[in-house]
Amino acid sequence: GTPENERTLWKDARQMLRKAEAENIPTAWDRMREQTPHCKFCELGTTCRNCVMGPCRIANRKDGKMRYGVCGADADVIVARNFGRFIAGGAAGHSDHGRDLIETLEAVVEGHAPGYTIRDEAKLRRIAGELGVAEADTRPTLDVARDLVDVCYADFGSRRTELAFLKRAPKARRELWERLGMTPRGIDREIAEMMHRTHMGCDNDPASLLTHAARTALADGWGGSMIGTELSDILFGTPMPRQSTVNLGVLREDAVNILVHGHNPVVSEMILAAAREPALQQAARDAGAAALNVAGLCCTGNELLMRQGIPMAGNHLMTELAIVTGAADAIVADYQCIMPSLVRIAACYHTRFVTTSPKGRFTGATHIEVHPHNAQEKCREIVQLAIEAFTKRDPARVSIPVQPVPITTGFSNEAILAALGGTPAPLLDAVKAGQIRGFVGIVGCNNPKIMQDSGNVGLAKELIRRDIMVLATGCVTTAAGKAGLLMPEAADMAGPGLSAVCKALGVPPVLHMGSCVDNSRILQLCGLLADELGVDISDLPVGASSPEWYSEKAAAIGLYAVASGIPTHLGLPPNILGSDVVTGMAVDGLNGLVGAAFMVEADPVKAADLLEAHIVERRQKLGLSA
Ligand code: NFS
Ligand code: SF4
């Protein structure tokens, strides 16, 4: 029997887990069981494969042997090096995603991107002006866009002394980064330097390695991710509040279901545009379908949800189960967080698994490469393919569980400020009055080591109950949505102060702010609030959490949050526990440097206690009631 009740919080997931078992389809949970117990050395972070004098393992043996790798590196150096490379991987993912937006905007400027356009010209001019583009208000749109493209590309290189968007951070924070050697200079530069420093025989000091890891993470948050967010808004529109729905129930028995999966809006927006074309809708009807239904998975789902209100089928651990419904006609993927197992699972059904990026190829998938110049044509082709797949669907194997749950989305900073009358002051008044005691961004993933979404939902509920407003991004969105937390009615689950504010504004106590690159929106908001109060981010009553994180990207987010002065909770530790020095810095030592550190706690109620304690302490320092 499958212990599906211990695996996930959700009815839709449990039903699909039972169906998968009946159909002999293994999932991540089954493979997790096979992989457990995991390698202890790797868990502790004390394995090194950075050269072929090794691989080496560091053991804490009584006879004193195996304390050093062949080169002489000890556990502290090895753990710090591994963690540094882990962060570099995450920063590379978000930032290379950001680069794809620059390339798309560049293709629009050059007239080589049919179907793409600048949907938010006002934002283009505003951002260009902010980043120093001359006469951004008055010159022709495409000239301004061309200059913005140059500014953004330059952030990836080696000729800057600091990233362009860093001016959004409070002055005190920027000075602190400068003193600590944490100022990110170039995005690719910091990532490459992390790889250099961790080659055998370079940076062998854990504190120095961690400092550069923080700089690399900051290059992600205030660089690659922020470019990704802002250029996506310029190209596809700045999100404004809107309604949608979530869970596997958004799949339709009577429609061609196209699931977009991955991260970048560049492909998923064009798939949506194709699915909205009358000719393809007619083709779907000719094939016997009532409609073309585009729904999202993971972060590209968040992108479409935020800007277009497209329903969300599921988060990370729902991706396999979405295929098990038997109703997914096509999965269209770009890159990141796409389990290789999806190819095998899709092959058990009529589902077409389509990859679109040269950076994300999967053996056995249908590869239709999408670039800005051919996206319109290729995405039409992909939608056509989904329609064909629909005709091969086996109705006997279709099982769409549960009814969709309504959600509210679209809380960009622009939307939040507009709702507040253009200034963060009313929000700060509510904070000063203690109605909102603070803010916590709950971000990130699912991990089969944790009952799916129990941490994400458990923590969110616990915090809003304590009048702490929650900002949700990434895969937490689906979790919060399924729990009903993304509706204004959830104000009834909040404490009296937060509840009153939410009711007055008509907003939920958990605000959906976007995908994982959109955590940059939260950084920007923190910068705005700190400037408004004349303090540093490390003085604000804020926190961050990733209760069920799994990825390198999530670790990079956690580290840039901490380095920006935001105390950050993790539901499970990174693989650093083999070094007391590195662990000590992560959970304590960083406090003395950047005014924030990590907390690791599996229990959501205890995690809420920890985050609340930081918020109380910061409120008191600001002279506010606890
Ligand atoms: Ni974020 Fe988004 Fe989800 Fe985790 Fe993966 S999709 S970038 S890494 S699993 S939240
Ligand atoms: Fe071993 Fe040192 Fe080589 Fe790592 S770098 S594999 S610790 S010899």
PDB file of N, CA, C and O in Angstrom, residues 310-343:
ATOM      1  N   ILE A 310      -3.877  32.866 -15.992  1.00  0.00           N
ATOM      2  CA  ILE A 310      -3.986  31.469 -16.445  1.00  0.00           C
ATOM      3  C   ILE A 310      -3.977  30.543 -15.231  1.00  0.00           C
ATOM      4  O   ILE A 310      -3.176  30.731 -14.311  1.00  0.00           O
ATOM      5  N   PRO A 311      -4.888  29.558 -15.183  1.00  0.00           N
ATOM      6  CA  PRO A 311      -4.961  28.716 -13.981  1.00  0.00           C
ATOM      7  C   PRO A 311      -3.686  27.903 -13.742  1.00  0.00           C
ATOM      8  O   PRO A 311      -2.938  27.598 -14.664  1.00  0.00           O
ATOM      9  N   MET A 312      -3.469  27.560 -12.487  1.00  0.00           N
ATOM     10  CA  MET A 312      -2.273  26.840 -12.071  1.00  0.00           C
ATOM     11  C   MET A 312      -2.652  25.394 -11.761  1.00  0.00           C
ATOM     12  O   MET A 312      -3.468  25.134 -10.883  1.00  0.00           O
ATOM     13  N   ALA A 313      -2.056  24.461 -12.498  1.00  0.00           N
ATOM     14  CA  ALA A 313      -2.382  23.043 -12.279  1.00  0.00           C
ATOM     15  C   ALA A 313      -1.650  22.480 -11.068  1.00  0.00           C
ATOM     16  O   ALA A 313      -2.188  21.632 -10.354  1.00  0.00           O
ATOM     17  N   GLY A 314      -0.425  22.956 -10.824  1.00  0.00           N
ATOM     18  CA  GLY A 314       0.272  22.396  -9.684  1.00  0.00           C
ATOM     19  C   GLY A 314       1.687  22.899  -9.538  1.00  0.00           C
ATOM     20  O   GLY A 314       2.224  23.557 -10.426  1.00  0.00           O
ATOM     21  N   ASN A 315       2.274  22.557  -8.383  1.00  0.00           N
ATOM     22  CA  ASN A 315       3.665  22.921  -8.114  1.00  0.00           C
ATOM     23  C   ASN A 315       4.563  21.699  -8.324  1.00  0.00           C
ATOM     24  O   ASN A 315       4.130  20.677  -8.873  1.00  0.00           O
ATOM     25  N   HIS A 316       5.800  21.831  -7.853  1.00  0.00           N
ATOM     26  CA  HIS A 316       6.857  20.865  -8.164  1.00  0.00           C
ATOM     27  C   HIS A 316       6.422  19.397  -8.072  1.00  0.00           C
ATOM     28  O   HIS A 316       6.565  18.637  -9.031  1.00  0.00           O
ATOM     29  N   LEU A 317       5.891  18.978  -6.934  1.00  0.00           N
ATOM     30  CA  LEU A 317       5.554  17.555  -6.784  1.00  0.00           C
ATOM     31  C   LEU A 317       4.231  17.184  -7.453  1.00  0.00           C
ATOM     32  O   LEU A 317       3.827  16.021  -7.427  1.00  0.00           O
ATOM     33  N   MET A 318       3.554  18.146  -8.080  1.00  0.00           N
ATOM     34  CA  MET A 318       2.343  17.827  -8.844  1.00  0.00           C
ATOM     35  C   MET A 318       2.648  17.582 -10.316  1.00  0.00           C
ATOM     36  O   MET A 318       1.756  17.201 -11.077  1.00  0.00           O
ATOM     37  N   THR A 319       3.899  17.813 -10.728  1.00  0.00           N
ATOM     38  CA  THR A 319       4.164  17.773 -12.169  1.00  0.00           C
ATOM     39  C   THR A 319       4.022  16.362 -12.740  1.00  0.00           C
ATOM     40  O   THR A 319       3.466  16.180 -13.817  1.00  0.00           O
ATOM     41  N   GLU A 320       4.503  15.368 -11.991  1.00  0.00           N
ATOM     42  CA  GLU A 320       4.332  13.988 -12.459  1.00  0.00           C
ATOM     43  C   GLU A 320       2.856  13.604 -12.417  1.00  0.00           C
ATOM     44  O   GLU A 320       2.333  12.950 -13.317  1.00  0.00           O
ATOM     45  N   LEU A 321       2.205  14.044 -11.332  1.00  0.00           N
ATOM     46  CA  LEU A 321       0.809  13.637 -11.106  1.00  0.00           C
ATOM     47  C   LEU A 321      -0.135  14.276 -12.120  1.00  0.00           C
ATOM     48  O   LEU A 321      -1.204  13.725 -12.409  1.00  0.00           O
ATOM     49  N   ALA A 322       0.269  15.437 -12.668  1.00  0.00           N
ATOM     50  CA  ALA A 322      -0.567  16.078 -13.691  1.00  0.00           C
ATOM     51  C   ALA A 322      -0.682  15.177 -14.914  1.00  0.00           C
ATOM     52  O   ALA A 322      -1.734  15.102 -15.549  1.00  0.00           O
ATOM     53  N   ILE A 323       0.399  14.460 -15.226  1.00  0.00           N
ATOM     54  CA  ILE A 323       0.344  13.552 -16.377  1.00  0.00           C
ATOM     55  C   ILE A 323      -0.501  12.333 -16.048  1.00  0.00           C
ATOM     56  O   ILE A 323      -1.226  11.806 -16.896  1.00  0.00           O
ATOM     57  N   VAL A 324      -0.428  11.912 -14.767  1.00  0.00           N
ATOM     58  CA  VAL A 324      -1.167  10.714 -14.348  1.00  0.00           C
ATOM     59  C   VAL A 324      -2.687  10.915 -14.470  1.00  0.00           C
ATOM     60  O   VAL A 324      -3.434   9.948 -14.542  1.00  0.00           O
ATOM     61  N   THR A 325      -3.156  12.164 -14.546  1.00  0.00           N
ATOM     62  CA  THR A 325      -4.594  12.383 -14.787  1.00  0.00           C
ATOM     63  C   THR A 325      -5.037  11.745 -16.098  1.00  0.00           C
ATOM     64  O   THR A 325      -6.218  11.484 -16.285  1.00  0.00           O
ATOM     65  N   GLY A 326      -4.072  11.544 -17.009  1.00  0.00           N
ATOM     66  CA  GLY A 326      -4.425  11.028 -18.332  1.00  0.00           C
ATOM     67  C   GLY A 326      -5.045  12.097 -19.219  1.00  0.00           C
ATOM     68  O   GLY A 326      -5.441  11.821 -20.350  1.00  0.00           O
ATOM     69  N   ALA A 327      -5.117  13.322 -18.718  1.00  0.00           N
ATOM     70  CA  ALA A 327      -5.774  14.401 -19.461  1.00  0.00           C
ATOM     71  C   ALA A 327      -4.790  15.465 -19.932  1.00  0.00           C
ATOM     72  O   ALA A 327      -5.209  16.467 -20.507  1.00  0.00           O
ATOM     73  N   ALA A 328      -3.497  15.259 -19.684  1.00  0.00           N
ATOM     74  CA  ALA A 328      -2.513  16.232 -20.157  1.00  0.00           C
ATOM     75  C   ALA A 328      -2.164  15.875 -21.600  1.00  0.00           C
ATOM     76  O   ALA A 328      -1.573  14.832 -21.852  1.00  0.00           O
ATOM     77  N   ASP A 329      -2.549  16.715 -22.532  1.00  0.00           N
ATOM     78  CA  ASP A 329      -2.289  16.400 -23.936  1.00  0.00           C
ATOM     79  C   ASP A 329      -0.876  16.784 -24.333  1.00  0.00           C
ATOM     80  O   ASP A 329      -0.231  16.082 -25.081  1.00  0.00           O
ATOM     81  N   ALA A 330      -0.403  17.905 -23.798  1.00  0.00           N
ATOM     82  CA  ALA A 330       0.995  18.280 -24.040  1.00  0.00           C
ATOM     83  C   ALA A 330       1.559  18.957 -22.799  1.00  0.00           C
ATOM     84  O   ALA A 330       0.861  19.698 -22.107  1.00  0.00           O
ATOM     85  N   ILE A 331       2.819  18.636 -22.508  1.00  0.00           N
ATOM     86  CA  ILE A 331       3.589  19.388 -21.518  1.00  0.00           C
ATOM     87  C   ILE A 331       4.633  20.146 -22.325  1.00  0.00           C
ATOM     88  O   ILE A 331       5.396  19.531 -23.069  1.00  0.00           O
ATOM     89  N   VAL A 332       4.644  21.447 -22.190  1.00  0.00           N
ATOM     90  CA  VAL A 332       5.607  22.257 -22.938  1.00  0.00           C
ATOM     91  C   VAL A 332       6.599  22.833 -21.936  1.00  0.00           C
ATOM     92  O   VAL A 332       6.224  23.626 -21.067  1.00  0.00           O
ATOM     93  N   ALA A 333       7.857  22.423 -22.054  1.00  0.00           N
ATOM     94  CA  ALA A 333       8.839  22.762 -21.032  1.00  0.00           C
ATOM     95  C   ALA A 333       9.922  23.665 -21.603  1.00  0.00           C
ATOM     96  O   ALA A 333      10.238  23.596 -22.799  1.00  0.00           O
ATOM     97  N   ASP A 334      10.466  24.531 -20.752  1.00  0.00           N
ATOM     98  CA  ASP A 334      11.700  25.215 -21.161  1.00  0.00           C
ATOM     99  C   ASP A 334      12.868  24.675 -20.340  1.00  0.00           C
ATOM    100  O   ASP A 334      13.556  23.776 -20.769  1.00  0.00           O
ATOM    101  N   TYR A 335      13.035  25.202 -19.109  1.00  0.00           N
ATOM    102  CA  TYR A 335      14.125  24.677 -18.291  1.00  0.00           C
ATOM    103  C   TYR A 335      13.863  24.873 -16.808  1.00  0.00           C
ATOM    104  O   TYR A 335      12.998  25.622 -16.412  1.00  0.00           O
ATOM    105  N   GLN A 336      14.643  24.171 -16.011  1.00  0.00           N
ATOM    106  CA  GLN A 336      14.660  24.222 -14.542  1.00  0.00           C
ATOM    107  C   GLN A 336      13.466  23.517 -13.886  1.00  0.00           C
ATOM    108  O   GLN A 336      12.326  23.811 -14.196  1.00  0.00           O
ATOM    109  N   CYS A 337      13.807  22.649 -12.933  1.00  0.00           N
ATOM    110  CA  CYS A 337      12.814  21.965 -12.088  1.00  0.00           C
ATOM    111  C   CYS A 337      11.912  21.010 -12.867  1.00  0.00           C
ATOM    112  O   CYS A 337      10.847  20.634 -12.395  1.00  0.00           O
ATOM    113  N   ILE A 338      12.332  20.639 -14.067  1.00  0.00           N
ATOM    114  CA  ILE A 338      11.548  19.710 -14.876  1.00  0.00           C
ATOM    115  C   ILE A 338      12.122  18.313 -14.660  1.00  0.00           C
ATOM    116  O   ILE A 338      13.234  18.017 -15.091  1.00  0.00           O
ATOM    117  N   MET A 339      11.381  17.475 -13.952  1.00  0.00           N
ATOM    118  CA  MET A 339      11.937  16.171 -13.595  1.00  0.00           C
ATOM    119  C   MET A 339      12.142  15.316 -14.845  1.00  0.00           C
ATOM    120  O   MET A 339      11.226  15.180 -15.655  1.00  0.00           O
ATOM    121  N   PRO A 340      13.332  14.725 -14.968  1.00  0.00           N
ATOM    122  CA  PRO A 340      13.580  13.844 -16.114  1.00  0.00           C
ATOM    123  C   PRO A 340      12.574  12.694 -16.197  1.00  0.00           C
ATOM    124  O   PRO A 340      12.334  12.146 -17.268  1.00  0.00           O
ATOM    125  N   SER A 341      11.975  12.356 -15.066  1.00  0.00           N
ATOM    126  CA  SER A 341      10.986  11.270 -15.052  1.00  0.00           C
ATOM    127  C   SER A 341       9.776  11.587 -15.934  1.00  0.00           C
ATOM    128  O   SER A 341       9.061  10.676 -16.340  1.00  0.00           O
ATOM    129  N   LEU A 342       9.538  12.862 -16.201  1.00  0.00           N
ATOM    130  CA  LEU A 342       8.332  13.227 -16.961  1.00  0.00           C
ATOM    131  C   LEU A 342       8.316  12.578 -18.343  1.00  0.00           C
ATOM    132  O   LEU A 342       7.253  12.265 -18.871  1.00  0.00           O
ATOM    133  N   VAL A 343       9.501  12.398 -18.930  1.00  0.00           N
ATOM    134  CA  VAL A 343       9.548  11.772 -20.254  1.00  0.00           C
ATOM    135  C   VAL A 343       8.980  10.352 -20.168  1.00  0.00           C
ATOM    136  O   VAL A 343       8.149   9.940 -20.984  1.00  0.00           O
TER     137      VAL A 343
END
